[in-house]
Tab-separated table of C-alpha atoms in Angstrom:
chain	number	residue	atom	x	y	z
A	246	MET	CA	5.631	4.944	11.945
A	247	ARG	CA	7.884	4.424	14.968
A	248	GLN	CA	5.097	5.611	17.267
A	249	MET	CA	2.666	3.197	15.646
A	250	ALA	CA	5.196	0.350	15.921
A	251	ALA	CA	5.798	1.112	19.619
A	252	ASP	CA	2.092	1.378	20.484
A	253	GLN	CA	1.633	-1.615	22.816
A	254	SER	CA	-2.159	-1.200	22.771
A	255	ARG	CA	-2.278	-2.463	19.167
A	256	GLU	CA	-2.122	-6.131	18.375
A	257	ARG	CA	-1.999	-5.639	14.626
A	258	ILE	CA	-1.101	-2.856	12.206
A	259	SER	CA	-3.030	-2.730	8.952
A	260	ILE	CA	-2.025	-1.095	5.701
A	261	GLY	CA	-5.076	1.128	6.210
A	262	ASP	CA	-3.646	2.295	9.565
A	263	ILE	CA	-0.396	3.297	7.884
A	264	PHE	CA	-2.341	4.932	5.063
A	265	ASP	CA	-4.433	6.986	7.520
A	266	THR	CA	-1.382	8.037	9.532
A	267	MET	CA	0.497	9.305	6.471
A	268	GLY	CA	-2.369	11.468	5.183
A	269	ASP	CA	-1.598	13.252	1.909
A	270	ARG	CA	1.795	11.568	1.680
A	271	ALA	CA	0.333	8.091	2.031
A	272	ILE	CA	0.981	7.003	-1.550
A	273	SER	CA	4.708	7.742	-1.505
A	274	ALA	CA	5.092	6.408	2.057
A	275	LEU	CA	3.415	3.114	1.144
A	276	MET	CA	5.435	2.922	-2.062
A	277	LEU	CA	8.550	3.211	0.056
A	278	ILE	CA	7.318	0.520	2.460
A	279	PHE	CA	6.592	-1.907	-0.387
A	280	ALA	CA	9.673	-1.075	-2.498
A	281	LEU	CA	12.449	-0.883	0.096
A	282	PRO	CA	12.386	-4.587	1.112
A	283	ASN	CA	12.868	-5.501	-2.568
A	284	ALA	CA	16.048	-3.421	-2.663
A	285	PHE	CA	17.776	-6.319	-0.921
A	286	PRO	CA	17.991	-9.935	-2.049
A	287	THR	CA	14.784	-11.631	-0.935
A	288	PRO	CA	13.308	-15.111	-1.318
A	289	PRO	CA	11.769	-15.862	-4.733
A	290	GLY	CA	8.209	-14.597	-4.994
A	291	THR	CA	8.632	-11.706	-2.558
A	292	SER	CA	8.748	-9.151	-5.354
A	293	ALA	CA	5.445	-10.453	-6.741
A	294	VAL	CA	3.728	-10.053	-3.366
A	295	LEU	CA	5.172	-6.608	-2.624
A	296	GLY	CA	5.092	-5.453	-6.250
A	297	ALA	CA	1.338	-5.826	-6.779
A	298	PRO	CA	0.379	-2.996	-4.373
A	299	LEU	CA	3.136	-0.883	-5.934
A	300	VAL	CA	1.413	-1.108	-9.332
A	301	PHE	CA	-1.828	0.097	-7.753
A	302	LEU	CA	-0.167	2.960	-5.841
A	303	ALA	CA	2.007	4.070	-8.770
A	304	ALA	CA	-1.064	4.209	-11.024
A	305	GLN	CA	-2.746	6.547	-8.520
A	306	LEU	CA	0.342	8.750	-8.412
A	307	THR	CA	0.553	8.779	-12.224
A	308	PHE	CA	-2.995	10.036	-12.655
A	309	GLY	CA	-2.960	12.385	-9.662
A	310	LEU	CA	-5.787	10.513	-7.988
A	311	LYS	CA	-6.747	11.094	-4.388
A	312	PRO	CA	-5.112	8.319	-2.367
A	313	TRP	CA	-7.379	5.389	-1.576
A	314	LEU	CA	-7.011	1.680	-1.136
A	315	PRO	CA	-9.493	-1.103	-1.772
A	316	LYS	CA	-10.566	-2.835	1.437
A	317	VAL	CA	-8.850	-6.059	0.382
A	318	ILE	CA	-5.499	-4.212	0.543
A	319	ALA	CA	-6.319	-1.770	3.383
A	320	ASN	CA	-7.459	-4.560	5.700
A	321	ARG	CA	-4.289	-6.604	5.305
A	322	SER	CA	-2.412	-6.457	8.551
A	323	MET	CA	0.549	-7.842	10.392
A	324	ARG	CA	1.415	-8.344	13.998
A	325	ARG	CA	2.594	-5.161	15.662
A	326	GLU	CA	5.846	-6.907	16.600
A	327	ASP	CA	6.534	-7.773	12.943
A	328	PHE	CA	5.796	-4.181	11.927
A	329	GLU	CA	8.156	-2.989	14.661
A	330	THR	CA	10.882	-5.253	13.228
A	331	ILE	CA	10.367	-3.867	9.722
A	332	VAL	CA	10.425	-0.281	10.986
A	333	GLY	CA	13.591	-1.110	12.925
A	334	ARG	CA	15.254	-2.441	9.779
A	335	ILE	CA	14.319	0.491	7.556
A	336	HIS	CA	14.811	3.101	10.291
A	337	ARG	CA	18.475	3.552	9.353
A	338	TRP	CA	17.515	4.272	5.736
A	339	LEU	CA	14.720	6.598	6.771
A	340	ALA	CA	16.998	8.498	9.150
A	341	TRP	CA	19.606	8.859	6.400
A	342	ALA	CA	16.956	10.124	3.985
A	343	GLU	CA	15.587	12.611	6.522
A	344	ARG	CA	19.074	14.083	6.902
A	345	MET	CA	19.605	14.257	3.132
A	346	LEU	CA	16.153	15.466	2.091
A	347	LYS	CA	15.313	19.123	1.922
A	348	PRO	CA	12.849	21.040	-0.186
A	349	ARG	CA	14.767	21.977	-3.331
A	350	LEU	CA	14.192	21.945	-7.069
A	351	ALA	CA	10.491	21.676	-6.255
A	352	ILE	CA	9.561	21.710	-9.927
A	353	PHE	CA	10.754	18.077	-10.140
A	354	ALA	CA	8.935	16.844	-7.015
A	355	GLU	CA	5.505	18.410	-7.496
A	356	PRO	CA	2.833	18.026	-10.180
A	357	PRO	CA	3.145	17.649	-13.158
A	358	ALA	CA	6.644	16.146	-12.666
A	359	GLU	CA	5.196	14.065	-9.817
A	360	TYR	CA	2.866	12.419	-12.358
A	361	LEU	CA	5.854	11.561	-14.557
A	362	ALA	CA	7.560	10.073	-11.498
A	363	GLY	CA	4.391	8.036	-10.930
A	364	ALA	CA	4.521	6.772	-14.528
A	365	ALA	CA	8.168	5.792	-14.087
A	366	CYS	CA	7.295	3.998	-10.827
A	367	LEU	CA	4.391	2.252	-12.561
A	368	LEU	CA	6.696	0.941	-15.260
A	369	LEU	CA	9.304	-0.082	-12.677
A	370	SER	CA	6.719	-1.810	-10.484
A	371	ILE	CA	5.635	-3.877	-13.507
A	372	VAL	CA	9.292	-4.827	-14.044
A	373	LEU	CA	9.435	-5.678	-10.335
A	374	LEU	CA	6.618	-8.199	-10.823
A	375	LEU	CA	8.551	-10.078	-13.507
A	376	PRO	CA	10.401	-13.198	-12.353
A	377	VAL	CA	13.826	-11.856	-13.356
A	378	PRO	CA	16.701	-13.111	-11.186
A	379	LEU	CA	18.050	-10.141	-9.211
A	380	GLY	CA	16.045	-7.944	-11.588
A	381	ASN	CA	14.033	-6.400	-8.805
A	382	ILE	CA	16.808	-4.714	-6.824
A	383	LEU	CA	17.527	-1.739	-9.103
A	384	PRO	CA	13.833	-0.966	-9.829
A	385	ALA	CA	13.066	-1.192	-6.092
A	386	VAL	CA	15.909	1.189	-5.225
A	387	THR	CA	14.691	3.580	-7.940
A	388	ILE	CA	11.102	3.519	-6.668
A	389	SER	CA	12.445	4.154	-3.161
A	390	VAL	CA	14.437	7.167	-4.391
A	391	PHE	CA	11.307	8.579	-6.039
A	392	ALA	CA	9.309	7.948	-2.859
A	393	PHE	CA	11.913	9.760	-0.755
A	394	GLY	CA	11.900	12.678	-3.200
A	395	ILE	CA	8.120	13.014	-3.176
A	396	LEU	CA	7.873	12.590	0.601
A	397	GLY	CA	10.498	15.265	1.214
A	398	ARG	CA	9.495	17.458	-1.749
A	399	ASP	CA	13.112	17.089	-2.849
A	400	GLY	CA	13.459	17.539	-6.603
A	401	LEU	CA	17.096	16.421	-6.538
A	402	PHE	CA	16.014	12.951	-5.387
A	403	ALA	CA	13.324	12.954	-8.090
A	404	LEU	CA	15.929	13.858	-10.745
A	405	ILE	CA	18.166	11.046	-9.521
A	406	GLY	CA	15.114	8.781	-9.740
A	407	PHE	CA	14.556	9.706	-13.396
A	408	VAL	CA	18.181	8.911	-14.235
A	409	MET	CA	17.979	5.643	-12.308
A	410	THR	CA	14.770	4.762	-14.170
A	411	ALA	CA	16.622	4.869	-17.478
A	412	VAL	CA	19.440	2.725	-16.055
A	413	SER	CA	16.968	0.280	-14.467
A	414	LEU	CA	15.028	-0.178	-17.696
A	415	VAL	CA	18.200	-0.710	-19.737
A	416	VAL	CA	19.532	-3.282	-17.242
A	417	ALA	CA	16.175	-5.066	-16.885
A	418	GLY	CA	15.702	-5.022	-20.667
A	419	GLY	CA	19.160	-6.522	-21.150
A	420	VAL	CA	18.505	-9.263	-18.605
A	421	ILE	CA	15.104	-10.076	-20.117
A	422	TYR	CA	16.586	-10.065	-23.613
A	423	GLY	CA	19.358	-12.428	-22.474
A	424	LEU	CA	16.886	-14.777	-20.788
A	425	VAL	CA	14.623	-14.882	-23.858
A	426	LYS	CA	17.574	-15.457	-26.147
A	427	ALA	CA	18.873	-18.261	-23.909
A	428	ALA	CA	15.413	-19.863	-23.801
A	429	ILE	CA	15.125	-19.746	-27.593
A	430	TYR	CA	18.597	-21.249	-27.937
A	431	LEU	CA	17.714	-24.084	-25.559
A	432	VAL	CA	14.447	-24.810	-27.377
A	433	VAL	CA	16.200	-24.820	-30.776
A	434	GLN	CA	18.965	-27.112	-29.455
A	435	TRP	CA	16.408	-29.463	-27.930
A	436	PHE	CA	14.507	-29.884	-31.189
A	437	ALA	CA	17.601	-29.915	-33.421
């Protein structure tokens, strides 16, 4: 990705370019690219834009489908300079992950466990789409952990991802429950 970002001959970098560069690891690499920005507080609506492709990619991972993208997603592009900025921001995280990742506990990072990780990511990406205040950070971090584990064939990261999935769903469920309960209370008080 750094080579692509530094390639001065390109004006724009498309999602399809990234997809082609990553080859058989394209799904988890793109999941990381779309999830990692949501791991930090972002402007409202960002999680909806970045979460939609995550649903699509996680579904492919869940069902063990060969990676592909519809043209409407693959043709989306950004200026090379903007891509270079994004790569620069996530480079520190990627470098940390590269140092930490090593092939271990492969049973948790390869099929059929990889399909379960995809199902967890699918559920988390749906949660990511919901307009829950600060409700997207933990699911985004969890999806990123899964993506790192699958990219590096590191079952330890995948195991951590499964534990974080349970925590993410409990926290998101609690927040959603609280918001629904508060909304019902306000409606009842308004009509009382």
